[in-house]
Amino acid sequence: MGQVTYIAHDGVRHTIELAEGETLMIGATSNAVPGIDGDCGGCAACGTCHVHIDPAWLAAVGPVTDAEKDMLQFADGVAADSRLSCQIRMRPDLDGLVVHLPESQH
Ligand code: FES
């Protein structure tokens, strides 16, 4: 339904196709994209799915939720563009989304 490109800190890119409603975390873990572990299964409780949203996509993705904020305070390298990829679901206007993986996740 829509493509997402994950760019690792060393520049390696992985582009995968997600079904509508599928989270970026599930897409990454089910396609062996390195750097996203998803240890808690997607309930915003581990922080191992931290991504930085590409600047061109920040407005489309929308603001961080309170549950994400609570978890992200424990993650490394958090910035204003930080999100938990388990909380972002594919939808038509996110086709082509680009996210960057933190240096600590590889
Ligand atoms: Fe655990 Fe996203 S998978 S916080």
GROMACS .gro file of N, CA and C and ligand atoms in nm:
model
  322
    1MET      N    1   0.082  -0.121   0.000
    1MET     CA    2   0.000   0.000   0.000
    1MET      C    3   0.085   0.124   0.000
    2GLY      N    4   0.193   0.122   0.080
    2GLY     CA    5   0.281   0.239   0.081
    2GLY      C    6   0.423   0.199   0.116
    3GLN      N    7   0.518   0.275   0.060
    3GLN     CA    8   0.659   0.244   0.084
    3GLN      C    9   0.715   0.331   0.196
    4VAL      N   10   0.806   0.270   0.272
    4VAL     CA   11   0.882   0.342   0.373
    4VAL      C   12   1.029   0.312   0.351
    5THR      N   13   1.112   0.414   0.359
    5THR     CA   14   1.257   0.395   0.350
    5THR      C   15   1.318   0.424   0.486
    6TYR      N   16   1.392   0.325   0.536
    6TYR     CA   17   1.464   0.337   0.662
    6TYR      C   18   1.611   0.361   0.625
    7ILE      N   19   1.669   0.467   0.676
    7ILE     CA   20   1.809   0.497   0.647
    7ILE      C   21   1.890   0.482   0.775
    8ALA      N   22   1.983   0.388   0.772
    8ALA     CA   23   2.068   0.364   0.889
    8ALA      C   24   2.167   0.478   0.906
    9HIS      N   25   2.228   0.486   1.024
    9HIS     CA   26   2.320   0.595   1.052
    9HIS      C   27   2.438   0.595   0.956
   10ASP      N   28   2.474   0.477   0.904
   10ASP     CA   29   2.586   0.470   0.809
   10ASP      C   30   2.542   0.491   0.664
   11GLY      N   31   2.416   0.527   0.645
   11GLY     CA   32   2.367   0.560   0.511
   11GLY      C   33   2.301   0.445   0.436
   12VAL      N   34   2.307   0.325   0.491
   12VAL     CA   35   2.244   0.211   0.423
   12VAL      C   36   2.092   0.228   0.427
   13ARG      N   37   2.030   0.209   0.311
   13ARG     CA   38   1.885   0.231   0.298
   13ARG      C   39   1.812   0.099   0.280
   14HIS      N   40   1.698   0.087   0.342
   14HIS     CA   41   1.608  -0.026   0.319
   14HIS      C   42   1.470   0.031   0.287
   15THR      N   43   1.418  -0.002   0.172
   15THR     CA   44   1.284   0.043   0.135
   15THR      C   45   1.193  -0.078   0.130
   16ILE      N   46   1.083  -0.070   0.203
   16ILE     CA   47   0.990  -0.183   0.208
   16ILE      C   48   0.847  -0.133   0.186
   17GLU      N   49   0.763  -0.226   0.153
   17GLU     CA   50   0.622  -0.197   0.130
   17GLU      C   51   0.543  -0.236   0.256
   18LEU      N   52   0.461  -0.145   0.304
   18LEU     CA   53   0.377  -0.174   0.420
   18LEU      C   54   0.231  -0.181   0.377
   19ALA      N   55   0.155  -0.266   0.444
   19ALA     CA   56   0.010  -0.269   0.425
   19ALA      C   57  -0.053  -0.151   0.498
   20GLU      N   58  -0.169  -0.109   0.457
   20GLU     CA   59  -0.237  -0.001   0.527
   20GLU      C   60  -0.263  -0.043   0.671
   21GLY      N   61  -0.229   0.043   0.765
   21GLY     CA   62  -0.250   0.014   0.906
   21GLY      C   63  -0.134  -0.056   0.973
   22GLU      N   64  -0.041  -0.106   0.894
   22GLU     CA   65   0.076  -0.175   0.951
   22GLU      C   66   0.171  -0.070   1.009
   23THR      N   67   0.232  -0.101   1.124
   23THR     CA   68   0.322  -0.002   1.183
   23THR      C   69   0.461  -0.011   1.120
   24LEU      N   70   0.533   0.099   1.130
   24LEU     CA   71   0.670   0.102   1.078
   24LEU      C   72   0.759   0.001   1.150
   25MET      N   73   0.730  -0.022   1.279
   25MET     CA   74   0.810  -0.119   1.354
   25MET      C   75   0.786  -0.260   1.300
   26ILE      N   76   0.661  -0.298   1.283
   26ILE     CA   77   0.630  -0.432   1.231
   26ILE      C   78   0.689  -0.449   1.091
   27GLY      N   79   0.677  -0.346   1.010
   27GLY     CA   80   0.734  -0.353   0.876
   27GLY      C   81   0.883  -0.378   0.880
   28ALA      N   82   0.952  -0.310   0.970
   28ALA     CA   83   1.097  -0.326   0.978
   28ALA      C   84   1.135  -0.463   1.032
   29THR      N   85   1.071  -0.505   1.141
   29THR     CA   86   1.111  -0.632   1.201
   29THR      C   87   1.073  -0.752   1.113
   30SER      N   88   0.963  -0.742   1.040
   30SER     CA   89   0.925  -0.856   0.956
   30SER      C   90   1.000  -0.859   0.824
   31ASN      N   91   1.075  -0.753   0.795
   31ASN     CA   92   1.157  -0.751   0.674
   31ASN      C   93   1.307  -0.744   0.707
   32ALA      N   94   1.342  -0.776   0.831
   32ALA     CA   95   1.482  -0.783   0.873
   32ALA      C   96   1.557  -0.654   0.849
   33VAL      N   97   1.490  -0.541   0.870
   33VAL     CA   98   1.561  -0.413   0.864
   33VAL      C   99   1.640  -0.398   0.994
   34PRO      N  100   1.772  -0.389   0.986
   34PRO     CA  101   1.850  -0.381   1.110
   34PRO      C  102   1.831  -0.248   1.181
   35GLY      N  103   1.837  -0.252   1.314
   35GLY     CA  104   1.832  -0.129   1.391
   35GLY      C  105   1.700  -0.104   1.459
   36ILE      N  106   1.598  -0.182   1.426
   36ILE     CA  107   1.469  -0.170   1.493
   36ILE      C  108   1.435  -0.307   1.551
   37ASP      N  109   1.434  -0.314   1.685
   37ASP     CA  110   1.413  -0.444   1.750
   37ASP      C  111   1.266  -0.467   1.788
   38GLY      N  112   1.200  -0.367   1.836
   38GLY     CA  113   1.058  -0.383   1.873
   38GLY      C  114   1.040  -0.481   1.987
   39ASP      N  115   1.123  -0.470   2.089
   39ASP     CA  116   1.123  -0.569   2.198
   39ASP      C  117   0.990  -0.581   2.273
   40CYS      N  118   0.914  -0.474   2.283
   40CYS     CA  119   0.790  -0.481   2.362
   40CYS      C  120   0.670  -0.522   2.277
   41GLY      N  121   0.692  -0.544   2.149
   41GLY     CA  122   0.582  -0.587   2.063
   41GLY      C  123   0.497  -0.473   2.011
   42GLY      N  124   0.534  -0.352   2.044
   42GLY     CA  125   0.463  -0.239   1.986
   42GLY      C  126   0.374  -0.163   2.081
   43CYS      N  127   0.397  -0.178   2.213
   43CYS     CA  128   0.310  -0.108   2.308
   43CYS      C  129   0.378   0.014   2.371
   44ALA      N  130   0.473   0.072   2.302
   44ALA     CA  131   0.539   0.195   2.347
   44ALA      C  132   0.605   0.180   2.483
   45ALA      N  133   0.665   0.061   2.507
   45ALA     CA  134   0.722   0.036   2.639
   45ALA      C  135   0.870  -0.002   2.637
   46CYS      N  136   0.936   0.005   2.522
   46CYS     CA  137   1.077  -0.036   2.522
   46CYS      C  138   1.171   0.066   2.458
   47GLY      N  139   1.126   0.139   2.361
   47GLY     CA  140   1.210   0.239   2.296
   47GLY      C  141   1.306   0.184   2.193
   48THR      N  142   1.301   0.055   2.165
   48THR     CA  143   1.394  -0.005   2.068
   48THR      C  144   1.349   0.014   1.923
   49CYS      N  145   1.244   0.090   1.905
   49CYS     CA  146   1.195   0.117   1.769
   49CYS      C  147   1.206   0.265   1.736
   50HIS      N  148   1.290   0.335   1.811
   50HIS     CA  149   1.308   0.480   1.794
   50HIS      C  150   1.357   0.512   1.653
   51VAL      N  151   1.292   0.610   1.590
   51VAL     CA  152   1.338   0.661   1.460
   51VAL      C  153   1.330   0.814   1.462
   52HIS      N  154   1.406   0.874   1.371
   52HIS     CA  155   1.395   1.018   1.345
   52HIS      C  156   1.320   1.034   1.213
   53ILE      N  157   1.215   1.112   1.214
   53ILE     CA  158   1.138   1.136   1.092
   53ILE      C  159   1.215   1.233   1.002
   54ASP      N  160   1.224   1.200   0.874
   54ASP     CA  161   1.290   1.291   0.781
   54ASP      C  162   1.220   1.427   0.784
   55PRO      N  163   1.296   1.537   0.776
   55PRO     CA  164   1.234   1.669   0.785
   55PRO      C  165   1.120   1.690   0.687
   56ALA      N  166   1.130   1.633   0.569
   56ALA     CA  167   1.026   1.652   0.468
   56ALA      C  168   0.894   1.586   0.506
   57TRP      N  169   0.898   1.497   0.605
   57TRP     CA  170   0.779   1.419   0.640
   57TRP      C  171   0.724   1.451   0.779
   58LEU      N  172   0.786   1.542   0.849
   58LEU     CA  173   0.744   1.570   0.987
   58LEU      C  174   0.598   1.614   0.996
   59ALA      N  175   0.557   1.704   0.909
   59ALA     CA  176   0.420   1.755   0.917
   59ALA      C  177   0.320   1.645   0.885
   60ALA      N  178   0.350   1.562   0.788
   60ALA     CA  179   0.257   1.456   0.748
   60ALA      C  180   0.242   1.353   0.859
   61VAL      N  181   0.350   1.319   0.923
   61VAL     CA  182   0.344   1.216   1.028
   61VAL      C  183   0.267   1.268   1.149
   62GLY      N  184   0.285   1.396   1.181
   62GLY     CA  185   0.211   1.453   1.292
   62GLY      C  186   0.291   1.451   1.422
   63PRO      N  187   0.234   1.511   1.526
   63PRO     CA  188   0.309   1.528   1.651
   63PRO      C  189   0.324   1.398   1.730
   64VAL      N  190   0.425   1.397   1.814
   64VAL     CA  191   0.450   1.284   1.902
   64VAL      C  192   0.337   1.275   2.006
   65THR      N  193   0.301   1.153   2.043
   65THR     CA  194   0.195   1.135   2.143
   65THR      C  195   0.254   1.136   2.284
   66ASP      N  196   0.169   1.149   2.384
   66ASP     CA  197   0.218   1.150   2.522
   66ASP      C  198   0.284   1.016   2.558
   67ALA      N  199   0.228   0.905   2.508
   67ALA     CA  200   0.286   0.774   2.538
   67ALA      C  201   0.426   0.764   2.478
   68GLU      N  202   0.444   0.817   2.361
   68GLU     CA  203   0.577   0.816   2.300
   68GLU      C  204   0.674   0.903   2.379
   69LYS      N  205   0.628   1.021   2.417
   69LYS     CA  206   0.714   1.112   2.495
   69LYS      C  207   0.763   1.043   2.621
   70ASP      N  208   0.672   0.973   2.690
   70ASP     CA  209   0.710   0.907   2.815
   70ASP      C  210   0.821   0.806   2.793
   71MET      N  211   0.813   0.732   2.683
   71MET     CA  212   0.913   0.628   2.655
   71MET      C  213   1.040   0.688   2.598
   72LEU      N  214   1.028   0.786   2.512
   72LEU     CA  215   1.145   0.842   2.445
   72LEU      C  216   1.242   0.911   2.542
   73GLN      N  217   1.191   0.950   2.657
   73GLN     CA  218   1.283   1.015   2.751
   73GLN      C  219   1.395   0.920   2.796
   74PHE      N  220   1.375   0.790   2.774
   74PHE     CA  221   1.478   0.691   2.813
   74PHE      C  222   1.565   0.647   2.695
   75ALA      N  223   1.534   0.695   2.576
   75ALA     CA  224   1.608   0.652   2.457
   75ALA      C  225   1.729   0.743   2.434
   76ASP      N  226   1.828   0.690   2.361
   76ASP     CA  227   1.948   0.767   2.329
   76ASP      C  228   1.923   0.855   2.206
   77GLY      N  229   1.984   0.972   2.206
   77GLY     CA  230   1.983   1.057   2.087
   77GLY      C  231   1.848   1.113   2.050
   78VAL      N  232   1.765   1.135   2.150
   78VAL     CA  233   1.630   1.186   2.121
   78VAL      C  234   1.637   1.332   2.075
   79ALA      N  235   1.555   1.364   1.976
   79ALA     CA  236   1.548   1.500   1.923
   79ALA      C  237   1.402   1.534   1.894
   80ALA      N  238   1.380   1.654   1.842
   80ALA     CA  239   1.242   1.699   1.816
   80ALA      C  240   1.173   1.613   1.710
   81ASP      N  241   1.254   1.546   1.627
   81ASP     CA  242   1.196   1.463   1.520
   81ASP      C  243   1.186   1.316   1.561
   82SER      N  244   1.206   1.286   1.688
   82SER     CA  245   1.203   1.147   1.734
   82SER      C  246   1.061   1.095   1.746
   83ARG      N  247   1.041   0.971   1.703
   83ARG     CA  248   0.912   0.901   1.719
   83ARG      C  249   0.940   0.754   1.747
   84LEU      N  250   0.839   0.689   1.802
   84LEU     CA  251   0.845   0.543   1.815
   84LEU      C  252   0.779   0.484   1.690
   85SER      N  253   0.854   0.403   1.617
   85SER     CA  254   0.800   0.354   1.489
   85SER      C  255   0.685   0.255   1.509
   86CYS      N  256   0.666   0.206   1.632
   86CYS     CA  257   0.551   0.117   1.657
   86CYS      C  258   0.421   0.195   1.669
   87GLN      N  259   0.431   0.326   1.676
   87GLN     CA  260   0.311   0.408   1.691
   87GLN      C  261   0.272   0.480   1.562
   88ILE      N  262   0.344   0.451   1.454
   88ILE     CA  263   0.314   0.515   1.325
   88ILE      C  264   0.263   0.408   1.230
   89ARG      N  265   0.140   0.426   1.186
   89ARG     CA  266   0.077   0.328   1.096
   89ARG      C  267   0.073   0.380   0.953
   90MET      N  268   0.096   0.290   0.859
   90MET     CA  269   0.092   0.329   0.718
   90MET      C  270  -0.049   0.372   0.680
   91ARG      N  271  -0.056   0.479   0.608
   91ARG     CA  272  -0.182   0.530   0.553
   91ARG      C  273  -0.146   0.596   0.420
   92PRO      N  274  -0.244   0.623   0.336
   92PRO     CA  275  -0.214   0.670   0.200
   92PRO      C  276  -0.122   0.791   0.194
   93ASP      N  277  -0.140   0.887   0.283
   93ASP     CA  278  -0.058   1.009   0.272
   93ASP      C  279   0.084   0.989   0.323
   94LEU      N  280   0.117   0.871   0.374
   94LEU     CA  281   0.254   0.844   0.419
   94LEU      C  282   0.332   0.758   0.319
   95ASP      N  283   0.275   0.731   0.203
   95ASP     CA  284   0.347   0.654   0.101
   95ASP      C  285   0.471   0.732   0.058
   96GLY      N  286   0.588   0.670   0.073
   96GLY     CA  287   0.714   0.736   0.040
   96GLY      C  288   0.788   0.789   0.161
   97LEU      N  289   0.732   0.767   0.279
   97LEU     CA  290   0.791   0.815   0.405
   97LEU      C  291   0.938   0.772   0.419
   98VAL      N  292   1.017   0.864   0.473
   98VAL     CA  293   1.158   0.837   0.499
   98VAL      C  294   1.186   0.859   0.648
   99VAL      N  295   1.249   0.761   0.712
   99VAL     CA  296   1.289   0.775   0.851
   99VAL      C  297   1.437   0.739   0.865
  100HIS      N  298   1.500   0.796   0.967
  100HIS     CA  299   1.642   0.775   0.991
  100HIS      C  300   1.660   0.704   1.125
  101LEU      N  301   1.752   0.609   1.128
  101LEU     CA  302   1.776   0.535   1.251
  101LEU      C  303   1.883   0.603   1.335
  102PRO      N  304   1.862   0.607   1.467
  102PRO     CA  305   1.962   0.669   1.555
  102PRO      C  306   2.095   0.593   1.547
  103GLU      N  307   2.202   0.667   1.576
  103GLU     CA  308   2.337   0.608   1.573
  103GLU      C  309   2.347   0.488   1.667
  104SER      N  310   2.274   0.494   1.778
  104SER     CA  311   2.283   0.387   1.879
  104SER      C  312   2.216   0.258   1.834
  105GLN      N  313   2.136   0.263   1.727
  105GLN     CA  314   2.063   0.143   1.681
  105GLN      C  315   2.122   0.098   1.547
  106HIS      N  316   2.194  -0.010   1.549
  106HIS     CA  317   2.247  -0.065   1.422
  106HIS      C  318   2.267  -0.212   1.437
  107FES    FE1  319   0.865  -0.108   2.202
  107FES    FE2  320   0.801   0.054   2.001
  107FES     S1  321   0.832  -0.159   1.996
  107FES     S2  322   0.839   0.104   2.207
   0.00000   0.00000   0.00000
